mmCIF file of C-alpha atoms and ligand atoms in Angstrom:
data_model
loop_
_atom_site.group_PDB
_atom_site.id
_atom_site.type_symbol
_atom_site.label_atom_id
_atom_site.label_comp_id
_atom_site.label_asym_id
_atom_site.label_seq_id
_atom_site.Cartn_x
_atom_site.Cartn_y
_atom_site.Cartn_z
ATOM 1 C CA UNK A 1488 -54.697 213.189 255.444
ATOM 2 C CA UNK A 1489 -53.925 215.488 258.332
ATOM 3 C CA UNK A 1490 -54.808 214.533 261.886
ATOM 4 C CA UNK A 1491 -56.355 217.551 262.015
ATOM 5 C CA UNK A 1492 -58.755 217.801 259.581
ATOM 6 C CA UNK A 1493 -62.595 217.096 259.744
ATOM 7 C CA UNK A 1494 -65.899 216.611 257.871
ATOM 8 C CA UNK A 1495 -68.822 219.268 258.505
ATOM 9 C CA UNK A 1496 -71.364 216.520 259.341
ATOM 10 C CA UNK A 1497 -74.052 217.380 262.148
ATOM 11 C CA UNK A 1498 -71.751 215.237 264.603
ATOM 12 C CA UNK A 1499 -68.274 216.755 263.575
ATOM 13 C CA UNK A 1500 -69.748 220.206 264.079
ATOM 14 C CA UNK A 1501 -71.481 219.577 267.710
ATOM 15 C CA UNK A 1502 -68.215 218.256 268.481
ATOM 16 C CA UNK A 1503 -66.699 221.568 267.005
ATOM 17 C CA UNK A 1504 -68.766 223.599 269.084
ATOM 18 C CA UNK A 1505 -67.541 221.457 272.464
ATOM 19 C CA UNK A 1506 -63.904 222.046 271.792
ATOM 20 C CA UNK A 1507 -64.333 225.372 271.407
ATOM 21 C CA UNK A 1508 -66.358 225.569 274.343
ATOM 22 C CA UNK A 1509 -63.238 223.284 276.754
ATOM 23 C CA UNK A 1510 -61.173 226.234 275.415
ATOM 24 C CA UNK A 1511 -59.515 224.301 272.241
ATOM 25 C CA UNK A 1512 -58.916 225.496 268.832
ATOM 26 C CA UNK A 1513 -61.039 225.445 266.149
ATOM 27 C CA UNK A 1514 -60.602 226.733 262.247
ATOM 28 C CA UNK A 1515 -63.612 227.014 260.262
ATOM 29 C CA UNK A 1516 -64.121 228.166 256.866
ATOM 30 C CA UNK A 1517 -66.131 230.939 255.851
ATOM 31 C CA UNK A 1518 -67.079 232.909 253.104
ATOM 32 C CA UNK A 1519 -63.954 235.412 253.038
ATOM 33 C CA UNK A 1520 -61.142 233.370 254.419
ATOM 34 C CA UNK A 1521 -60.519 230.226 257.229
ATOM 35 C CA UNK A 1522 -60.416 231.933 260.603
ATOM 36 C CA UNK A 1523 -58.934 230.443 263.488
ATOM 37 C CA UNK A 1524 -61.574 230.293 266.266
ATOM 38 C CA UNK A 1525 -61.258 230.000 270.316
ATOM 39 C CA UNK A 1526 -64.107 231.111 272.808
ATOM 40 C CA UNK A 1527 -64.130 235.021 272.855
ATOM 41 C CA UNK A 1528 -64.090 235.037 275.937
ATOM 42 C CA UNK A 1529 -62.070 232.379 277.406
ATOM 43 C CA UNK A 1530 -58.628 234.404 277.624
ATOM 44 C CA UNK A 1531 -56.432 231.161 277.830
ATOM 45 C CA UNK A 1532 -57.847 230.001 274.783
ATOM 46 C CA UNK A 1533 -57.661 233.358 272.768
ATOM 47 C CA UNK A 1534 -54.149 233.668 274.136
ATOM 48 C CA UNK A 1535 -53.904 230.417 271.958
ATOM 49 C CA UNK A 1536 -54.513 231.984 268.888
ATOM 50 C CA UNK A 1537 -51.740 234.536 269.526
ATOM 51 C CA UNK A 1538 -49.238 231.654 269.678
ATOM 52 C CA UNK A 1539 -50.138 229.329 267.082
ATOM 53 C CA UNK A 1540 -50.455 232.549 264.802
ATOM 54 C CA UNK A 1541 -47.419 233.922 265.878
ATOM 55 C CA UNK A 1542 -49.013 237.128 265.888
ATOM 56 C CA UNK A 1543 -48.341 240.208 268.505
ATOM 57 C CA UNK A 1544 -50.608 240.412 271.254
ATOM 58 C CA UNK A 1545 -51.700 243.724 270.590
ATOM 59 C CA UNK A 1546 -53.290 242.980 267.538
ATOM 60 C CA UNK A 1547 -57.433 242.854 267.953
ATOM 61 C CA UNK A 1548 -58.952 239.805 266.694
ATOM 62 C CA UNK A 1549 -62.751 239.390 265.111
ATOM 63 C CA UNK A 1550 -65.274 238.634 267.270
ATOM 64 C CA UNK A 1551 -67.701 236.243 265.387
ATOM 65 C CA UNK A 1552 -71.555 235.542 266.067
ATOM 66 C CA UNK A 1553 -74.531 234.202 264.577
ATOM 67 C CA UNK A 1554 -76.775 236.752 264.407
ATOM 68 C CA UNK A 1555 -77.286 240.654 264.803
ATOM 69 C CA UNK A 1556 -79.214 239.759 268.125
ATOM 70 C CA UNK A 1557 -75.705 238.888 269.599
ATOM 71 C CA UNK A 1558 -73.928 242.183 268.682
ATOM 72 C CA UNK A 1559 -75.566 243.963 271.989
ATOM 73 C CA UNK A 1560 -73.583 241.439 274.095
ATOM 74 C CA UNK A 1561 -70.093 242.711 272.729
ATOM 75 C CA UNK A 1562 -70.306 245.967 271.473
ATOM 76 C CA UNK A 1563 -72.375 249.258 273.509
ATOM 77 C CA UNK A 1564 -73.492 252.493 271.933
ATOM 78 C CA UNK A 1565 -74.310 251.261 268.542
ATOM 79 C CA UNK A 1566 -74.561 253.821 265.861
ATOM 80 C CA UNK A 1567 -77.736 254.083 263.571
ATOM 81 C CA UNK A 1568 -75.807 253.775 260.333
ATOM 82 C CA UNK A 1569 -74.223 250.643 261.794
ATOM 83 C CA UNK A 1570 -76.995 249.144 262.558
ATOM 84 C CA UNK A 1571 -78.348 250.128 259.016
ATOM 85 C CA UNK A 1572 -74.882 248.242 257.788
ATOM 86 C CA UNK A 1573 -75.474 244.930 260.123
ATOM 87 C CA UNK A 1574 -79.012 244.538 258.913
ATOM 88 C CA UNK A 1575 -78.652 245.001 254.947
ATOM 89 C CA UNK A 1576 -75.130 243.075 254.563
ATOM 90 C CA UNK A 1577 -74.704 239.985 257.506
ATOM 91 C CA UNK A 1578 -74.050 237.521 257.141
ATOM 92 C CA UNK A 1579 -71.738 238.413 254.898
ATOM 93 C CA UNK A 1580 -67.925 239.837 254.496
ATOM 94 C CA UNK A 1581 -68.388 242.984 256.547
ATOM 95 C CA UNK A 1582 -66.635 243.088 259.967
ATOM 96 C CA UNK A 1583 -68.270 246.496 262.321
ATOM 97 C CA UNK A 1584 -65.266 248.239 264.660
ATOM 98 C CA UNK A 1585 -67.720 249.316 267.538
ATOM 99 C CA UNK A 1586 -67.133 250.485 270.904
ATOM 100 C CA UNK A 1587 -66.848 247.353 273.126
ATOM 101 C CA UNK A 1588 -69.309 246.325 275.944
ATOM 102 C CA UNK A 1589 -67.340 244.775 279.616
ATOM 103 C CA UNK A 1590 -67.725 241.340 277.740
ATOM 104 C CA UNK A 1591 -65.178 242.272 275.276
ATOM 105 C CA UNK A 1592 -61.526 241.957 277.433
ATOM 106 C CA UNK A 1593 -58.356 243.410 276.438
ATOM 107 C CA UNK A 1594 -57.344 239.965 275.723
ATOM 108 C CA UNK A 1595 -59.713 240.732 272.409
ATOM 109 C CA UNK A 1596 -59.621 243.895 271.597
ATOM 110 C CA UNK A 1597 -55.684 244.431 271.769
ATOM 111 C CA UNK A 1598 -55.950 246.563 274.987
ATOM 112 C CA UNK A 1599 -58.241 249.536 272.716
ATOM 113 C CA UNK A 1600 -62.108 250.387 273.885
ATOM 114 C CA UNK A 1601 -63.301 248.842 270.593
ATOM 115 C CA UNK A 1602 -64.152 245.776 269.493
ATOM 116 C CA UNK A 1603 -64.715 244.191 265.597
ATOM 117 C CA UNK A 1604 -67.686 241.978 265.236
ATOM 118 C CA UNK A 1605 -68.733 239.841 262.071
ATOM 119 C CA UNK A 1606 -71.733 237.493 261.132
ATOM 120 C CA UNK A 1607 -70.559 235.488 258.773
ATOM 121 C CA UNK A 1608 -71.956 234.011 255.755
ATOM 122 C CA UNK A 1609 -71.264 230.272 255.175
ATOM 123 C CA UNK A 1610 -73.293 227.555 256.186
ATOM 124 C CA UNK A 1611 -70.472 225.556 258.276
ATOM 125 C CA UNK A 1612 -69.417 228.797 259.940
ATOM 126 C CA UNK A 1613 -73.008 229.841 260.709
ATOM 127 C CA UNK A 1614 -74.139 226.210 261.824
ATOM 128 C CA UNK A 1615 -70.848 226.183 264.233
ATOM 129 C CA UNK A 1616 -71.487 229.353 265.639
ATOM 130 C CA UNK A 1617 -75.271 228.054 266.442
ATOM 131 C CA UNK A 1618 -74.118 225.265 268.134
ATOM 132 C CA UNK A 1619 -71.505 227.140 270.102
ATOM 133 C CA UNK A 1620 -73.774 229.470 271.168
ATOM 134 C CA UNK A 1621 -76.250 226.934 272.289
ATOM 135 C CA UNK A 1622 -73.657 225.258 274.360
ATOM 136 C CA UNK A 1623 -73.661 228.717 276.553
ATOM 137 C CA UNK A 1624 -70.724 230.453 274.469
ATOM 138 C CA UNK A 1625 -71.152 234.379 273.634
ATOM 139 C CA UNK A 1626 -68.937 234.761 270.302
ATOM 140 C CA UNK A 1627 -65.591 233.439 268.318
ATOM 141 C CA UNK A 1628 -62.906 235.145 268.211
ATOM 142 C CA UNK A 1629 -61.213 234.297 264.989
ATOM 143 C CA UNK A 1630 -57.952 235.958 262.697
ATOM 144 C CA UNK A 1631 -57.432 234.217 259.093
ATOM 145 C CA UNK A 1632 -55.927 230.779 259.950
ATOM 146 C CA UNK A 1633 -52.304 231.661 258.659
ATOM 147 C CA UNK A 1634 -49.158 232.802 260.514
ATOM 148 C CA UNK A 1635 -48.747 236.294 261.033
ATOM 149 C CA UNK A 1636 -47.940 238.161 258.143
ATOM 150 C CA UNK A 1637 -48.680 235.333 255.745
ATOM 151 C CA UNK A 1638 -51.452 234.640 252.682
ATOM 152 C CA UNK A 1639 -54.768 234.145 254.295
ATOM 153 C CA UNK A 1640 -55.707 230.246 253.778
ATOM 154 C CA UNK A 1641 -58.986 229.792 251.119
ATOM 155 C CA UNK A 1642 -58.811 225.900 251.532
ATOM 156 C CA UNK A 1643 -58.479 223.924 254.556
ATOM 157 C CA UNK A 1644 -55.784 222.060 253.327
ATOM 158 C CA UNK A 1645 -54.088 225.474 253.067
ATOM 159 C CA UNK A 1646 -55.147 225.623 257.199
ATOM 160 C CA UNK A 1647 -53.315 223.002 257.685
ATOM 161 C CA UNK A 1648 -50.090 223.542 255.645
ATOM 162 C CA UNK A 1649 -49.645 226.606 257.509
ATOM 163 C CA UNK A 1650 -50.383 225.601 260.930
ATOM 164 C CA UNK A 1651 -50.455 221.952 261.342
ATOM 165 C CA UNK A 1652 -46.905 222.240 263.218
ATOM 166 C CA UNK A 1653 -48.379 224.662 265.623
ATOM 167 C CA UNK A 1654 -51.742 222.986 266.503
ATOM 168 C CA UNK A 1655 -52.094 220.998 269.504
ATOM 169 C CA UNK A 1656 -53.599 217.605 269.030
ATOM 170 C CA UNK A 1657 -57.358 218.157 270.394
ATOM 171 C CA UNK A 1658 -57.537 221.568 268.049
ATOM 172 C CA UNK A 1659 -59.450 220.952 264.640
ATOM 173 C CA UNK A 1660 -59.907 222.180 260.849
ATOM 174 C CA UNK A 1661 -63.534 221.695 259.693
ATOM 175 C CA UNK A 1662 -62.820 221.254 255.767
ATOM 176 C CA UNK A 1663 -65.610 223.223 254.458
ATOM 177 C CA UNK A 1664 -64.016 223.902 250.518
ATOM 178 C CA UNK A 1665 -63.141 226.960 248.835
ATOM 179 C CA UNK A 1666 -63.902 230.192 250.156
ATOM 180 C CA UNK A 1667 -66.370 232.062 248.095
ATOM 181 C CA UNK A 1668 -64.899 235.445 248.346
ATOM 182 C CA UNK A 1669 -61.334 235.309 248.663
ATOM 183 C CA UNK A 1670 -60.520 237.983 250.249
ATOM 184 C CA UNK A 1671 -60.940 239.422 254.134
ATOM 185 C CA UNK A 1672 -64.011 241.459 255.047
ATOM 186 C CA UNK A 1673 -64.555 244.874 254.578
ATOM 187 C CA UNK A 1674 -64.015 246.336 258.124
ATOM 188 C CA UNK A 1675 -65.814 249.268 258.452
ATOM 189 C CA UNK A 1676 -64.723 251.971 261.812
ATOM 190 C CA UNK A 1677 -68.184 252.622 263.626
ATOM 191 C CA UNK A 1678 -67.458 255.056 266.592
ATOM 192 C CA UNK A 1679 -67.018 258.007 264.211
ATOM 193 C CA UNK A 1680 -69.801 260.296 262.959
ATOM 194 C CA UNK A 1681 -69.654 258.439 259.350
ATOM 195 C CA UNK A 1682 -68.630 255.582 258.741
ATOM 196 C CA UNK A 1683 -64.742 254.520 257.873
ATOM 197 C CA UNK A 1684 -63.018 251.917 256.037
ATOM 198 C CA UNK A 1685 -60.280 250.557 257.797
ATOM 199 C CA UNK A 1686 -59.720 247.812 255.391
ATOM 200 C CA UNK A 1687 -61.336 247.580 251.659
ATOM 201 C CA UNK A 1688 -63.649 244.191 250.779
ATOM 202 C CA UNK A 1689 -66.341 242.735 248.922
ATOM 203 C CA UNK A 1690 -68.492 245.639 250.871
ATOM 204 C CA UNK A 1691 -67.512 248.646 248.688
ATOM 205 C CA UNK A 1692 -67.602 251.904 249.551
ATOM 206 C CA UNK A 1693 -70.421 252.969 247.594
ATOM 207 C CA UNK A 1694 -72.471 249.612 248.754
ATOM 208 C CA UNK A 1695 -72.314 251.327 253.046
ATOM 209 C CA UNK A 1696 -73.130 254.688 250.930
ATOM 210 C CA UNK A 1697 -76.307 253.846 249.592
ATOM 211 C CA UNK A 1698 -77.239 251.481 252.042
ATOM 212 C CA UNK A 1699 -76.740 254.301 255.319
ATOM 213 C CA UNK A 1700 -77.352 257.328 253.080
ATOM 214 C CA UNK A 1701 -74.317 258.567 254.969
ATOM 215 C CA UNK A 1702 -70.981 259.489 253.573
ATOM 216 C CA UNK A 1703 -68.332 257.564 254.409
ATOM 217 C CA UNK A 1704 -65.723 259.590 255.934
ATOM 218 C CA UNK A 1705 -61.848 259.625 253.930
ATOM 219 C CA UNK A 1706 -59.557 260.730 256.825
ATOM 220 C CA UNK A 1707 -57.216 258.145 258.666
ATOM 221 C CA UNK A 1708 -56.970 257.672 261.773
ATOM 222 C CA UNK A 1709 -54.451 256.175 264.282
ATOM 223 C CA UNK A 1710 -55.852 252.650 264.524
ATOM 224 C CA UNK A 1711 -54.165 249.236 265.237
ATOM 225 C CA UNK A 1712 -55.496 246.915 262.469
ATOM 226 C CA UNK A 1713 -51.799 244.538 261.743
ATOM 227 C CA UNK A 1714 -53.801 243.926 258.409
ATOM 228 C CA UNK A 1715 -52.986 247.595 257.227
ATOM 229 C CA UNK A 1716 -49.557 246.806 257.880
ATOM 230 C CA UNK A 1717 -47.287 247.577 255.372
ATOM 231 C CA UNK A 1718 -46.003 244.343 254.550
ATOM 232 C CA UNK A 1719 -48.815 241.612 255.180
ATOM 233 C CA UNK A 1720 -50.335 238.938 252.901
ATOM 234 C CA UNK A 1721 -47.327 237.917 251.377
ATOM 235 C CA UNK A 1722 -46.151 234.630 249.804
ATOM 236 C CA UNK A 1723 -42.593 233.494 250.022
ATOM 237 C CA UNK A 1724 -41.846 234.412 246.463
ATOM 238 C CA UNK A 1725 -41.338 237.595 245.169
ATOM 239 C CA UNK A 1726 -44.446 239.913 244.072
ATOM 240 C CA UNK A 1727 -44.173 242.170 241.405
ATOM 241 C CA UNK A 1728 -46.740 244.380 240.263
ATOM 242 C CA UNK A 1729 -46.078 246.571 237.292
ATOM 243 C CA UNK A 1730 -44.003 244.160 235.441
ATOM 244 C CA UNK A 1731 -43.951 241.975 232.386
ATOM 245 C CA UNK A 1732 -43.201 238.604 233.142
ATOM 246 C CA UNK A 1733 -39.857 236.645 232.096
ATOM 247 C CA UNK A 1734 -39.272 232.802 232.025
ATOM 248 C CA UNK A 1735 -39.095 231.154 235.207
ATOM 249 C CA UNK A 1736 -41.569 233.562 236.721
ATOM 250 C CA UNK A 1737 -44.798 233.051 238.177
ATOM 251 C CA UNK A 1738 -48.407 235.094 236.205
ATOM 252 C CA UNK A 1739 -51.646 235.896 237.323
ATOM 253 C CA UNK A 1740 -53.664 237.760 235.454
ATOM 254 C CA UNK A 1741 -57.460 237.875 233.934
ATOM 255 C CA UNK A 1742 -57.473 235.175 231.345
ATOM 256 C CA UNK A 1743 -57.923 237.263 228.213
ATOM 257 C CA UNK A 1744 -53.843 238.106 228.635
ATOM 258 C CA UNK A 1745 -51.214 235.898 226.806
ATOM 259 C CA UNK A 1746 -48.950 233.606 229.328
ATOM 260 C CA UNK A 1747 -45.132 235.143 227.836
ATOM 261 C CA UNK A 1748 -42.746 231.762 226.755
ATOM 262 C CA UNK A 1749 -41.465 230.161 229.534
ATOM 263 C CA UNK A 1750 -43.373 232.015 232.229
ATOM 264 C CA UNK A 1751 -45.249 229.386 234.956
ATOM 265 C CA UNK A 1752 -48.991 230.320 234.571
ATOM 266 C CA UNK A 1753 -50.448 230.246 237.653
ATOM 267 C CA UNK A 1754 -54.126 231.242 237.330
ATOM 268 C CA UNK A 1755 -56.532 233.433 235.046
ATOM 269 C CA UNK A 1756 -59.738 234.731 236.041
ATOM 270 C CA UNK A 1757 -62.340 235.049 233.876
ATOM 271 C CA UNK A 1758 -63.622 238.647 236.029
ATOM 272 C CA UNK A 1759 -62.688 239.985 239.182
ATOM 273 C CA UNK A 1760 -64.822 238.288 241.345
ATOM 274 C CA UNK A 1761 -62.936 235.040 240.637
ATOM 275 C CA UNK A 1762 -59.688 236.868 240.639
ATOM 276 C CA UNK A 1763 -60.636 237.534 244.044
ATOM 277 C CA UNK A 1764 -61.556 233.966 244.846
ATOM 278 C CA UNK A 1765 -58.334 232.620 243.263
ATOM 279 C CA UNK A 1766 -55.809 235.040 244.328
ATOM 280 C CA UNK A 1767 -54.392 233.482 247.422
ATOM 281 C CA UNK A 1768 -54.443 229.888 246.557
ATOM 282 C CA UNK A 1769 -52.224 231.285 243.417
ATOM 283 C CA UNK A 1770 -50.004 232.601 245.570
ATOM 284 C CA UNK A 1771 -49.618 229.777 247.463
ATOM 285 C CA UNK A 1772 -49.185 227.561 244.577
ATOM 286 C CA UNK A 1773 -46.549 229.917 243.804
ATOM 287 C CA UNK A 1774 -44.197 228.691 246.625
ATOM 288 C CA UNK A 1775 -45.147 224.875 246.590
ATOM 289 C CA UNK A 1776 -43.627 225.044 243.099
ATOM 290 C CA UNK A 1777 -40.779 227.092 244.315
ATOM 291 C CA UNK A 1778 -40.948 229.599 242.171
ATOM 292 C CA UNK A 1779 -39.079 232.934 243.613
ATOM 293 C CA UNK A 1780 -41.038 235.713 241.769
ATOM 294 C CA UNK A 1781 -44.194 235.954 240.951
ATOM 295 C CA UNK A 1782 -46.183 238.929 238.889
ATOM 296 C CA UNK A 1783 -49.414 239.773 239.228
ATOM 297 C CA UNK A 1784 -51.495 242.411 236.814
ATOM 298 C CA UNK A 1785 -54.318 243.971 238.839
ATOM 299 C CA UNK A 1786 -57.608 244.292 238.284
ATOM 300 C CA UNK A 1787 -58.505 247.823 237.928
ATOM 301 C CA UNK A 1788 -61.876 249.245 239.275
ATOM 302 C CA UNK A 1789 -63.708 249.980 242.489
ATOM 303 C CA UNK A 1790 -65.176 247.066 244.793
ATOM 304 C CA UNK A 1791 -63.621 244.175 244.915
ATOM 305 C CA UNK A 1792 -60.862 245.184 242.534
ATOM 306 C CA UNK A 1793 -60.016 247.432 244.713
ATOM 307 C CA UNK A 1794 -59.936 244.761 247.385
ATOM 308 C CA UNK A 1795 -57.311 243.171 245.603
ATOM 309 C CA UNK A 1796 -55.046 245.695 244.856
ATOM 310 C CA UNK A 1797 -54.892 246.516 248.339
ATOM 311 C CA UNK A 1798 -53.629 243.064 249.573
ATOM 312 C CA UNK A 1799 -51.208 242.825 246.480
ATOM 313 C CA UNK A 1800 -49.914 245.972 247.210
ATOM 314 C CA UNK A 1801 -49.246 245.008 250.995
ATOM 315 C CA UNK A 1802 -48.050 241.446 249.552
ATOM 316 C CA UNK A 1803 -45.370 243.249 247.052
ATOM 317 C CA UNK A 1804 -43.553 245.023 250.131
ATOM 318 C CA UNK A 1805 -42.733 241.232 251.126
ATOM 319 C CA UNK A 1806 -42.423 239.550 254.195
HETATM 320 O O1 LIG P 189 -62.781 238.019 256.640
HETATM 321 C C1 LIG P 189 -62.286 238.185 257.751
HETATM 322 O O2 LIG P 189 -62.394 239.259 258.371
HETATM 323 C C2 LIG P 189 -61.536 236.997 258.375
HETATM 324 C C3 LIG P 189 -62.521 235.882 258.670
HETATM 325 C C4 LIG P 189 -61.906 234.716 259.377
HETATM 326 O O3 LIG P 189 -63.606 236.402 259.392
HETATM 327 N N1 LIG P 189 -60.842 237.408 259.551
HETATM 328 C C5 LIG P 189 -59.740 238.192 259.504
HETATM 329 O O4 LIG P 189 -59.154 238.377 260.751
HETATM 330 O O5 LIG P 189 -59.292 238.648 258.483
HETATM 331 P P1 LIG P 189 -57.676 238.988 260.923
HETATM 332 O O6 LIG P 189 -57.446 238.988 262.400
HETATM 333 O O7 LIG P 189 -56.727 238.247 260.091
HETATM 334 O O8 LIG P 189 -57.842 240.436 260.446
HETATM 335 C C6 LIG P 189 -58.716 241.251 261.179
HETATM 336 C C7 LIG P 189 -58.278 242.642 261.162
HETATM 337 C C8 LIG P 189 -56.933 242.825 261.807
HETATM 338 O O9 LIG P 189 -56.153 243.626 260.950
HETATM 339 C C9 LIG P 189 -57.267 243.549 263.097
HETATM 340 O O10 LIG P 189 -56.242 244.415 263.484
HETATM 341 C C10 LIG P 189 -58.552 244.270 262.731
HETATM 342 O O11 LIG P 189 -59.218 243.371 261.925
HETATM 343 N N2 LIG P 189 -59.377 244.557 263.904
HETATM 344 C C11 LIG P 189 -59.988 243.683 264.715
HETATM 345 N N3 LIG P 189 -60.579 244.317 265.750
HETATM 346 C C12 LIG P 189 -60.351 245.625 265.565
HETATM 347 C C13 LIG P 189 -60.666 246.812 266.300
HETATM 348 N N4 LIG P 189 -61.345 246.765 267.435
HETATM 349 N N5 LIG P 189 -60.239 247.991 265.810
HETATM 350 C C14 LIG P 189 -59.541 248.050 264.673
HETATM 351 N N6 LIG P 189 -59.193 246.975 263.945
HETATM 352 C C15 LIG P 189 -59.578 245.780 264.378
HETATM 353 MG MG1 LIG P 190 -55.223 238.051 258.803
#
């Protein structure tokens, strides 16, 4: 077992909340995706992340709290509709862009007057953040617990495969299980009229409609979010997505589709939720067995499907 890696007793999680607190590393699980936490605003420690990530500094990270009544200490100017969003759907996989209070630092927000903000909804996360904020801290700032550019980790032991040889000895994993959604929140652009989706989630587009009675506006915008990159989310093999597998390839696909002779199965969902859930440990699978291509058919549909096709469609264009 990894040095790294810890129960979520009471005890491992007050201890948790100290390291985070003396500026050390923490990754948690929650119900998206591990992040990688560090005090939010400890700028040593958040400069941390950055390195172990390998991830450019000008890329924002999450700010992560424990309840709505923290959002006024990193964000000013909340819209109505936002708050609308915060109070139907956290905890849960919804991350608000809003404009950032003097507690947010550059050091957070990539250098831009905005700052993301997420209650999330697992118990370890939740009960960490609690005890963290107890202690005196304000928020965790926390990316997905990969390397830059890599498949998000859904397990800790997937934590610790990617950054074990990056970690520095009093940093921890809290091994909380499988993530229950699979994929990375819905982050939804605040400091607009309507509402925006920056990046699709388990919060669909017509889930912020009915629950704001607002719109939610279509246009793009020039906005630094490295998980809209073009190439992001990728394994080391190969992903194809319009394809018909051929032996020696990897599959994923919804479990009512026939696994072609010779072709490495590598999971099939019984619906989309769980082909959301099982996506990225497929993937990863997918390169501990060495395979060099892997093909995927998508889901088709709105919500999370549509979720899904985003990342593959990110994790086709490679690494
Ligand atoms: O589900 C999640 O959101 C997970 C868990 C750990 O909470 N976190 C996550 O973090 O996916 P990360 O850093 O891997 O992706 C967050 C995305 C990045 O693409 C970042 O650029 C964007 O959120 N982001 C953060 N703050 C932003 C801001 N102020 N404006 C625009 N985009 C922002
Ligand atoms: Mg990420």
């Amino acid at each position: 077992m990894s040095q790294f890696l810890s129960n979520c007793t009471a005890d491992a999680i007050a201890s948790a909340a100290k390291r985070l607190i003396a500026g050390e590393l923490v990754a948690f699980p929650t119900e998206t995706v591990y992040g990688l936490g560090a005090d939010a605003s400890n700028s040593k420690a958040v400069a941390r992340i950055y390195s172990v990530k390998g991830r450019p500094s000008d890329h924002p990270l999450i700010v992560h709290i424990a309840s709505i009544d923290r959002m006024g200490d990193w964000a000013s100017d909340v819209p109505e509709y936002a708050i609308a969003l915060a109070r139907k759907f956290w905890p849960g996989p919804m991350t608000l862009v809003l404009k950032r209070s003097e507690l947010a630092g550059d050091f957070v927000t990539g250098g831009q007057d905005t700052v993301g903000v997420r209650v999330p909804d697992h118990v370890v996360a939740l009960a960490l953040l609690e005890a963290f904020e107890k202690a005196g801290g304000k928020g965790v700032a926390a990316p997905s617990a990969n390397r830059f550019g890599h498949v998000s980790p859904t397990t800790a032991a997937a934590v610790v495969e990617e950054l074990a040889g990056y970690l520095s000895k009093d940093d921890l994993v809290l091994d909380g299980g499988a993530c229950a959604v699979g994929v990375e929140s819905t982050i939804i652009d605040c400091t607009g009229l309507l509402p925006r989706v920056l990046r699709p989630g388990a919060i669909s587009v017509a889930m912020i409609e009915k629950s704001t009675g607002s719109k939610v506006s279509q246009g793009s915008k020039e906005i630094r979010v490295s998980g809209s990159l073009e190439n992001h989310y990728a394994p080391a093999a190969k992903v194809f997505l319009c394809k018909t597998p051929i032996s020696g390839q990897g599959f994923i696909a919804h479990e009512n589709i026939e696994t072609p002779e010779g072709v490495v199965r590598l999971a099939s969902p019984r619906n989309d939720v769980e082909f959301a859930q099982i996506l990225y440990s497929a993937l990863r699978e997918a390169d501990t067995r060495g395979l060099l291509e892997v093909v995927v058919l998508q889901p088709i549909g709105d919500g999370i499907a549509y979720a899904i096709r985003d990342r593959l469609s990110r994790a086709a264009n490679g690494r």
